[in-house]
Amino acid sequence: MLFLLALHGCRVELGPPGARTDGARPKVWIYTAIYQDQVDRFAAAIAKDLPGVDVEWFQGGSEKVAQRWEAEHSAGGSPACALATSDPSWYVDLADRGLLHAYVSPRALELPSAWVTPWYAPHRIDLMVIGAPKEGDAPAGFRDLASPAWKGQFSSGDPFSSGTAFTTVSAWDQLYGQEFLAALDENGWLMAGGNSAVLGRIESREKPFGVVLLNNLLQRPDATRIVYPEDGAIPIPGPLAIPADCREKEAAEEVVDWLMGATAQALVVQSGMHSPFPGAPPPPGAPRLEDIRLAPLPETFQADTAHRAGDLRARLEALQR
Amino acid sequence: MTRGLVFGAIGVLLVVFVAVPLALLAMGASTAGLTLAEAEAVGNTVLLALGTAGLASAAGIPVGWVAARRRLPKALEAAIVLPYAVPPYVTTIAWILLANPTNGILTRWLPVDVYSLVGMVVVLGLHLSPVVAMAVRDALGRIDPVLEEAARVAGGGPWRVLGSVTLPLALPALGTAVSFVASAAAASFGVPYLLGASASPPVPVLTLRIYRALELAPVEGRPLAVGLSLVLLAVGVALPTGLRLLQGQRAYASARLARPRPLPPAGASAWVVYGWLALAVGLPVVTIALTSVAPVFGQFDAFTTDHWTAVLSEPRTRGAVLRSAVLAAGAATVAVAIGALLAHAAERTPSRFVAALVGLARAPWAVPGTVLALGMILAFSQEIRLIVAERATFVLALADTAWLLGIAYVAKSLALPLDGVRAAVRMVDKTTEEAARIAGASWLRTQWSVVLPLLTPALLAGWSLVFASSFCEVSMSILLRGPSTEVLGTRLFELLSYGTPQQAAVIAMVVVVMVLAAGRALAWRARWA
């Protein structure tokens, strides 16, 4: 085994240490939470549009990407030169710790100012809505979930392990207060798994109503119905950022510009997510972003969510007991 | 000399690939932030481990006895490992469809709420029962039937013979298997995640607390997660030690070298195996199979082959199956080789050095896969460079390679063959080996010609358990895979997370078929041996 490892896991570089041996093209690793089949589409397009950059992808759930990046960072540095996941709180935290490279893509200036910071800006928007069976009544909004009519019939993702579920609960906490969370709990709120688990419970009718990402529901038009909550869907921006320890910052900026550009944004929409750019076409089966009522969250919402995370988790844990 | 070199190499491997990653993690461990919930989680973890060990024994001992003492159809023999081979994540989804309190297919006939500690014990106990069944089968297979016949001739009834001759002879293997099941249950994640977290109120166990600490706060949560992993490690060590103390030091050398006698036909006792398989694997696998052809998840009123076509026509699936098969087979072979050598040394030539190696080899089993993978990233995400005279650099670059996955699989599952083979060695009379050495055979020759044939059943059992646990491993693979090293576990996770449960069910069925095929191949190999 040692011999085989030596043969395949090791290499010998001749010349002064640090000399580049892998050709002239800079390598940019993108760590992303977009789905693998979508990554394949992005990879093919970017290879065509940016032949001067060698782009590699690591795909995983937002939380796994964060775990891997943080572990690599602790070990001395991550190869990642672009982060594109869907847990905005993590980017707030990274920026607070000074771990992001300050860069605003020229195209980001077209985005609503509340979404743009010097370190990151969203390149896609997902929405937390309500999923329901094709037929029958359904809750009209998130507040309805506290009504006895829906007792024991709804679920959400686990806010202790899913970033999008946590962002949603944080929005409810800010909009409706702790009393609403307690009322949901009294009404049989099941919080478990991720968005796919919520969707599974809707389809199997185990919990026929679920708080789930629009993107998931758009993939199952035959089995589920989308309810755009009358009290406003909760936007979950997918930030895009360059880590400060990236060794190929120029190439990374090129990649970020590309991901903000027209080709990538068309792929975002094709993949079932909204583009954050005003006037962009909607994903197939969904209205335009401007035509969807969004929850009236303050501009500081993402930062507040990141900074109050510990307190909210403690209160949720107390609720579950 | 040869022996020294072999154990020196094993020592280097264990230090580099087990001790260093675990030490890097442990340096940042903290128990700050521990709350009452963690104390409750420790209690639930112990209950889960003991309950699972009890149920797995109750199910596994009769099955193992029938498999060892009766002639079963070959397909049935190969199927014994199946409940362990189907990923518990998928089996649990099947059990939720079958027994969830709202609209489970079998809920009205089942007295158990699947979303409870008891539900977790049942699902995990059935999943891990093959470990006990295979250990009992292999232990009984090594016992000379003359001993039991002598007891019967002396007037002992069947139960008396079972209680006073057969079971005591099989005790080392049984004790090892049961303690192994207990520590596996304590370190399990998929079942508690799907069942415990959905209970009302939730049933916290240590692995769930570790998962939550890491998922939302990868930086601040890591010290607590590692601290909890150390608690879990302590539970994983304390439980087997306690069980070993209960078992005592009784061990009887009883292995035979004679040709095995023909077994009587299974007759009605085959139904013990059929009944167990129906419950442990039949119900969930049929549910998974039906799910794989259901147009809508959980609704079985129509059928489609679309999911099969979509998954199997995808080149990534075929690549992942092939890669996983090669990695799992390689990991199983390496783990069995290292585990067997360590097991033999621990029993025959115990020393502090060997004891330290055994401790290192066993530790990763009690650590959750995610935590072990983080240790691997801490240790190997950077290239390790050795510069010679400013002109040449030797680089160890494991990040994102299939090598790192294979190493992680071996590290995680080394305890499986180690403990199984160790129990088998205890049953082999060491005068056999001494005779070979006196006759002039070298250490290597003695291992090859004398020890290996005697231990073959335990080695094959260990191989199939490592293969089964690595073939669709999820938690470490998600973090360690690179862009070109997709494996079946990551494909399964991707389909469960972003695809449909029906597509994930197709992958689960592929796993079932592959493990059955591997089981048949091993049975053929065993007959040939």
PDB file of N, CA and C in Angstrom, chain A residues 228-288:
ATOM      1  N   TYR A 228     -47.573  30.824  -3.022  1.00  0.00           N
ATOM      2  CA  TYR A 228     -46.761  32.013  -2.722  1.00  0.00           C
ATOM      3  C   TYR A 228     -47.419  32.687  -1.523  1.00  0.00           C
ATOM      4  N   PRO A 229     -46.772  32.700  -0.362  1.00  0.00           N
ATOM      5  CA  PRO A 229     -47.440  33.144   0.872  1.00  0.00           C
ATOM      6  C   PRO A 229     -47.937  34.588   0.751  1.00  0.00           C
ATOM      7  N   GLU A 230     -49.160  34.816   1.234  1.00  0.00           N
ATOM      8  CA  GLU A 230     -49.714  36.169   1.129  1.00  0.00           C
ATOM      9  C   GLU A 230     -48.962  37.146   2.037  1.00  0.00           C
ATOM     10  N   ASP A 231     -48.280  36.602   3.063  1.00  0.00           N
ATOM     11  CA  ASP A 231     -47.479  37.502   3.895  1.00  0.00           C
ATOM     12  C   ASP A 231     -46.042  37.621   3.385  1.00  0.00           C
ATOM     13  N   GLY A 232     -45.781  37.093   2.208  1.00  0.00           N
ATOM     14  CA  GLY A 232     -44.498  37.327   1.559  1.00  0.00           C
ATOM     15  C   GLY A 232     -43.556  36.131   1.591  1.00  0.00           C
ATOM     16  N   ALA A 233     -43.070  35.771   0.386  1.00  0.00           N
ATOM     17  CA  ALA A 233     -42.046  34.715   0.309  1.00  0.00           C
ATOM     18  C   ALA A 233     -40.743  35.263   0.890  1.00  0.00           C
ATOM     19  N   ILE A 234     -39.940  34.369   1.444  1.00  0.00           N
ATOM     20  CA  ILE A 234     -38.684  34.823   2.072  1.00  0.00           C
ATOM     21  C   ILE A 234     -37.531  34.625   1.082  1.00  0.00           C
ATOM     22  N   PRO A 235     -36.882  35.714   0.671  1.00  0.00           N
ATOM     23  CA  PRO A 235     -35.791  35.564  -0.304  1.00  0.00           C
ATOM     24  C   PRO A 235     -34.524  35.031   0.366  1.00  0.00           C
ATOM     25  N   ILE A 236     -33.911  34.059  -0.298  1.00  0.00           N
ATOM     26  CA  ILE A 236     -32.641  33.506   0.193  1.00  0.00           C
ATOM     27  C   ILE A 236     -31.600  33.784  -0.894  1.00  0.00           C
ATOM     28  N   PRO A 237     -30.818  34.850  -0.750  1.00  0.00           N
ATOM     29  CA  PRO A 237     -29.829  35.152  -1.787  1.00  0.00           C
ATOM     30  C   PRO A 237     -28.700  34.133  -1.768  1.00  0.00           C
ATOM     31  N   GLY A 238     -28.189  33.822  -2.947  1.00  0.00           N
ATOM     32  CA  GLY A 238     -27.025  32.933  -3.063  1.00  0.00           C
ATOM     33  C   GLY A 238     -25.796  33.787  -3.298  1.00  0.00           C
ATOM     34  N   PRO A 239     -25.037  34.147  -2.229  1.00  0.00           N
ATOM     35  CA  PRO A 239     -23.917  35.075  -2.410  1.00  0.00           C
ATOM     36  C   PRO A 239     -22.768  34.456  -3.206  1.00  0.00           C
ATOM     37  N   LEU A 240     -21.995  35.346  -3.774  1.00  0.00           N
ATOM     38  CA  LEU A 240     -20.813  34.956  -4.539  1.00  0.00           C
ATOM     39  C   LEU A 240     -19.660  35.784  -3.979  1.00  0.00           C
ATOM     40  N   ALA A 241     -18.566  35.118  -3.602  1.00  0.00           N
ATOM     41  CA  ALA A 241     -17.469  35.854  -2.970  1.00  0.00           C
ATOM     42  C   ALA A 241     -16.133  35.224  -3.327  1.00  0.00           C
ATOM     43  N   ILE A 242     -15.077  36.009  -3.174  1.00  0.00           N
ATOM     44  CA  ILE A 242     -13.710  35.511  -3.390  1.00  0.00           C
ATOM     45  C   ILE A 242     -12.998  35.494  -2.038  1.00  0.00           C
ATOM     46  N   PRO A 243     -12.512  34.335  -1.606  1.00  0.00           N
ATOM     47  CA  PRO A 243     -11.788  34.297  -0.327  1.00  0.00           C
ATOM     48  C   PRO A 243     -10.504  35.120  -0.398  1.00  0.00           C
ATOM     49  N   ALA A 244     -10.150  35.726   0.725  1.00  0.00           N
ATOM     50  CA  ALA A 244      -8.970  36.602   0.747  1.00  0.00           C
ATOM     51  C   ALA A 244      -7.682  35.828   0.470  1.00  0.00           C
ATOM     52  N   ASP A 245      -7.663  34.508   0.798  1.00  0.00           N
ATOM     53  CA  ASP A 245      -6.405  33.771   0.591  1.00  0.00           C
ATOM     54  C   ASP A 245      -6.315  33.135  -0.792  1.00  0.00           C
ATOM     55  N   CYS A 246      -7.225  33.497  -1.687  1.00  0.00           N
ATOM     56  CA  CYS A 246      -7.153  32.979  -3.061  1.00  0.00           C
ATOM     57  C   CYS A 246      -5.842  33.454  -3.699  1.00  0.00           C
ATOM     58  N   ARG A 247      -5.159  32.513  -4.373  1.00  0.00           N
ATOM     59  CA  ARG A 247      -3.856  32.870  -4.939  1.00  0.00           C
ATOM     60  C   ARG A 247      -3.975  33.396  -6.366  1.00  0.00           C
ATOM     61  N   GLU A 248      -5.146  33.286  -6.941  1.00  0.00           N
ATOM     62  CA  GLU A 248      -5.327  33.718  -8.338  1.00  0.00           C
ATOM     63  C   GLU A 248      -6.470  34.727  -8.385  1.00  0.00           C
ATOM     64  N   LYS A 249      -6.273  35.852  -7.707  1.00  0.00           N
ATOM     65  CA  LYS A 249      -7.398  36.790  -7.538  1.00  0.00           C
ATOM     66  C   LYS A 249      -7.866  37.377  -8.874  1.00  0.00           C
ATOM     67  N   GLU A 250      -6.923  37.661  -9.764  1.00  0.00           N
ATOM     68  CA  GLU A 250      -7.345  38.255 -11.046  1.00  0.00           C
ATOM     69  C   GLU A 250      -8.238  37.295 -11.807  1.00  0.00           C
ATOM     70  N   ALA A 251      -7.808  36.053 -11.868  1.00  0.00           N
ATOM     71  CA  ALA A 251      -8.605  35.046 -12.579  1.00  0.00           C
ATOM     72  C   ALA A 251      -9.937  34.836 -11.856  1.00  0.00           C
ATOM     73  N   ALA A 252      -9.904  34.877 -10.509  1.00  0.00           N
ATOM     74  CA  ALA A 252     -11.142  34.696  -9.741  1.00  0.00           C
ATOM     75  C   ALA A 252     -12.127  35.827 -10.041  1.00  0.00           C
ATOM     76  N   GLU A 253     -11.605  37.046 -10.175  1.00  0.00           N
ATOM     77  CA  GLU A 253     -12.491  38.178 -10.496  1.00  0.00           C
ATOM     78  C   GLU A 253     -13.127  37.979 -11.876  1.00  0.00           C
ATOM     79  N   GLU A 254     -12.328  37.439 -12.813  1.00  0.00           N
ATOM     80  CA  GLU A 254     -12.870  37.140 -14.147  1.00  0.00           C
ATOM     81  C   GLU A 254     -14.028  36.144 -14.045  1.00  0.00           C
ATOM     82  N   VAL A 255     -13.808  35.128 -13.191  1.00  0.00           N
ATOM     83  CA  VAL A 255     -14.833  34.092 -13.021  1.00  0.00           C
ATOM     84  C   VAL A 255     -16.091  34.684 -12.383  1.00  0.00           C
ATOM     85  N   VAL A 256     -15.903  35.544 -11.376  1.00  0.00           N
ATOM     86  CA  VAL A 256     -17.052  36.179 -10.717  1.00  0.00           C
ATOM     87  C   VAL A 256     -17.821  37.039 -11.721  1.00  0.00           C
ATOM     88  N   ASP A 257     -17.086  37.795 -12.526  1.00  0.00           N
ATOM     89  CA  ASP A 257     -17.755  38.613 -13.555  1.00  0.00           C
ATOM     90  C   ASP A 257     -18.568  37.725 -14.493  1.00  0.00           C
ATOM     91  N   TRP A 258     -17.994  36.573 -14.832  1.00  0.00           N
ATOM     92  CA  TRP A 258     -18.700  35.662 -15.740  1.00  0.00           C
ATOM     93  C   TRP A 258     -19.977  35.130 -15.075  1.00  0.00           C
ATOM     94  N   LEU A 259     -19.863  34.767 -13.802  1.00  0.00           N
ATOM     95  CA  LEU A 259     -21.039  34.221 -13.103  1.00  0.00           C
ATOM     96  C   LEU A 259     -22.142  35.279 -12.957  1.00  0.00           C
ATOM     97  N   MET A 260     -21.752  36.539 -12.949  1.00  0.00           N
ATOM     98  CA  MET A 260     -22.735  37.622 -12.878  1.00  0.00           C
ATOM     99  C   MET A 260     -23.256  37.983 -14.275  1.00  0.00           C
ATOM    100  N   GLY A 261     -22.585  37.476 -15.306  1.00  0.00           N
ATOM    101  CA  GLY A 261     -22.897  37.886 -16.679  1.00  0.00           C
ATOM    102  C   GLY A 261     -24.104  37.185 -17.268  1.00  0.00           C
ATOM    103  N   ALA A 262     -24.405  37.562 -18.518  1.00  0.00           N
ATOM    104  CA  ALA A 262     -25.654  37.127 -19.161  1.00  0.00           C
ATOM    105  C   ALA A 262     -25.721  35.608 -19.331  1.00  0.00           C
ATOM    106  N   THR A 263     -24.628  34.979 -19.763  1.00  0.00           N
ATOM    107  CA  THR A 263     -24.661  33.530 -20.002  1.00  0.00           C
ATOM    108  C   THR A 263     -24.971  32.769 -18.715  1.00  0.00           C
ATOM    109  N   ALA A 264     -24.236  33.125 -17.670  1.00  0.00           N
ATOM    110  CA  ALA A 264     -24.435  32.412 -16.398  1.00  0.00           C
ATOM    111  C   ALA A 264     -25.822  32.701 -15.828  1.00  0.00           C
ATOM    112  N   GLN A 265     -26.289  33.927 -15.972  1.00  0.00           N
ATOM    113  CA  GLN A 265     -27.606  34.255 -15.422  1.00  0.00           C
ATOM    114  C   GLN A 265     -28.707  33.504 -16.167  1.00  0.00           C
ATOM    115  N   ALA A 266     -28.511  33.307 -17.474  1.00  0.00           N
ATOM    116  CA  ALA A 266     -29.496  32.505 -18.223  1.00  0.00           C
ATOM    117  C   ALA A 266     -29.499  31.068 -17.691  1.00  0.00           C
ATOM    118  N   LEU A 267     -28.318  30.562 -17.342  1.00  0.00           N
ATOM    119  CA  LEU A 267     -28.242  29.201 -16.790  1.00  0.00           C
ATOM    120  C   LEU A 267     -28.894  29.135 -15.407  1.00  0.00           C
ATOM    121  N   VAL A 268     -28.719  30.198 -14.608  1.00  0.00           N
ATOM    122  CA  VAL A 268     -29.359  30.264 -13.287  1.00  0.00           C
ATOM    123  C   VAL A 268     -30.871  30.113 -13.454  1.00  0.00           C
ATOM    124  N   VAL A 269     -31.424  30.857 -14.407  1.00  0.00           N
ATOM    125  CA  VAL A 269     -32.881  30.832 -14.620  1.00  0.00           C
ATOM    126  C   VAL A 269     -33.314  29.463 -15.135  1.00  0.00           C
ATOM    127  N   GLN A 270     -32.555  28.931 -16.086  1.00  0.00           N
ATOM    128  CA  GLN A 270     -32.882  27.583 -16.605  1.00  0.00           C
ATOM    129  C   GLN A 270     -32.883  26.543 -15.487  1.00  0.00           C
ATOM    130  N   SER A 271     -32.052  26.772 -14.486  1.00  0.00           N
ATOM    131  CA  SER A 271     -31.911  25.803 -13.388  1.00  0.00           C
ATOM    132  C   SER A 271     -33.017  25.923 -12.345  1.00  0.00           C
ATOM    133  N   GLY A 272     -33.952  26.838 -12.549  1.00  0.00           N
ATOM    134  CA  GLY A 272     -35.093  26.927 -11.644  1.00  0.00           C
ATOM    135  C   GLY A 272     -34.937  27.940 -10.531  1.00  0.00           C
ATOM    136  N   MET A 273     -33.961  28.847 -10.678  1.00  0.00           N
ATOM    137  CA  MET A 273     -33.806  29.898  -9.658  1.00  0.00           C
ATOM    138  C   MET A 273     -34.017  31.253 -10.310  1.00  0.00           C
ATOM    139  N   HIS A 274     -34.303  32.256  -9.482  1.00  0.00           N
ATOM    140  CA  HIS A 274     -34.459  33.602 -10.012  1.00  0.00           C
ATOM    141  C   HIS A 274     -33.093  34.270 -10.128  1.00  0.00           C
ATOM    142  N   SER A 275     -32.947  35.024 -11.188  1.00  0.00           N
ATOM    143  CA  SER A 275     -31.775  35.890 -11.285  1.00  0.00           C
ATOM    144  C   SER A 275     -32.062  37.120 -10.420  1.00  0.00           C
ATOM    145  N   PRO A 276     -31.042  37.637  -9.713  1.00  0.00           N
ATOM    146  CA  PRO A 276     -31.312  38.810  -8.857  1.00  0.00           C
ATOM    147  C   PRO A 276     -31.426  40.111  -9.653  1.00  0.00           C
ATOM    148  N   PHE A 277     -31.089  40.075 -10.949  1.00  0.00           N
ATOM    149  CA  PHE A 277     -31.063  41.317 -11.722  1.00  0.00           C
ATOM    150  C   PHE A 277     -32.470  41.779 -12.079  1.00  0.00           C
ATOM    151  N   PRO A 278     -32.758  43.066 -11.854  1.00  0.00           N
ATOM    152  CA  PRO A 278     -34.094  43.584 -12.161  1.00  0.00           C
ATOM    153  C   PRO A 278     -34.431  43.335 -13.643  1.00  0.00           C
ATOM    154  N   GLY A 279     -35.659  42.895 -13.869  1.00  0.00           N
ATOM    155  CA  GLY A 279     -36.131  42.682 -15.227  1.00  0.00           C
ATOM    156  C   GLY A 279     -35.735  41.345 -15.825  1.00  0.00           C
ATOM    157  N   ALA A 280     -35.005  40.518 -15.069  1.00  0.00           N
ATOM    158  CA  ALA A 280     -34.581  39.215 -15.620  1.00  0.00           C
ATOM    159  C   ALA A 280     -35.799  38.307 -15.773  1.00  0.00           C
ATOM    160  N   PRO A 281     -35.777  37.430 -16.780  1.00  0.00           N
ATOM    161  CA  PRO A 281     -36.910  36.515 -16.939  1.00  0.00           C
ATOM    162  C   PRO A 281     -36.977  35.547 -15.759  1.00  0.00           C
ATOM    163  N   PRO A 282     -38.172  35.033 -15.457  1.00  0.00           N
ATOM    164  CA  PRO A 282     -38.295  34.096 -14.326  1.00  0.00           C
ATOM    165  C   PRO A 282     -37.932  32.678 -14.751  1.00  0.00           C
ATOM    166  N   PRO A 283     -37.691  31.789 -13.780  1.00  0.00           N
ATOM    167  CA  PRO A 283     -37.483  30.379 -14.146  1.00  0.00           C
ATOM    168  C   PRO A 283     -38.787  29.784 -14.678  1.00  0.00           C
ATOM    169  N   PRO A 284     -38.702  28.755 -15.513  1.00  0.00           N
ATOM    170  CA  PRO A 284     -39.920  28.153 -16.066  1.00  0.00           C
ATOM    171  C   PRO A 284     -40.884  27.719 -14.958  1.00  0.00           C
ATOM    172  N   GLY A 285     -42.140  28.149 -15.061  1.00  0.00           N
ATOM    173  CA  GLY A 285     -43.156  27.753 -14.086  1.00  0.00           C
ATOM    174  C   GLY A 285     -43.331  28.721 -12.936  1.00  0.00           C
ATOM    175  N   ALA A 286     -42.547  29.804 -12.903  1.00  0.00           N
ATOM    176  CA  ALA A 286     -42.637  30.763 -11.779  1.00  0.00           C
ATOM    177  C   ALA A 286     -42.877  32.171 -12.324  1.00  0.00           C
ATOM    178  N   PRO A 287     -43.493  33.033 -11.504  1.00  0.00           N
ATOM    179  CA  PRO A 287     -43.643  34.430 -11.927  1.00  0.00           C
ATOM    180  C   PRO A 287     -42.316  35.178 -11.839  1.00  0.00           C
ATOM    181  N   ARG A 288     -42.273  36.371 -12.425  1.00  0.00           N
ATOM    182  CA  ARG A 288     -41.086  37.224 -12.289  1.00  0.00           C
ATOM    183  C   ARG A 288     -40.909  37.622 -10.827  1.00  0.00           C
TER     184      ARG A 288
END
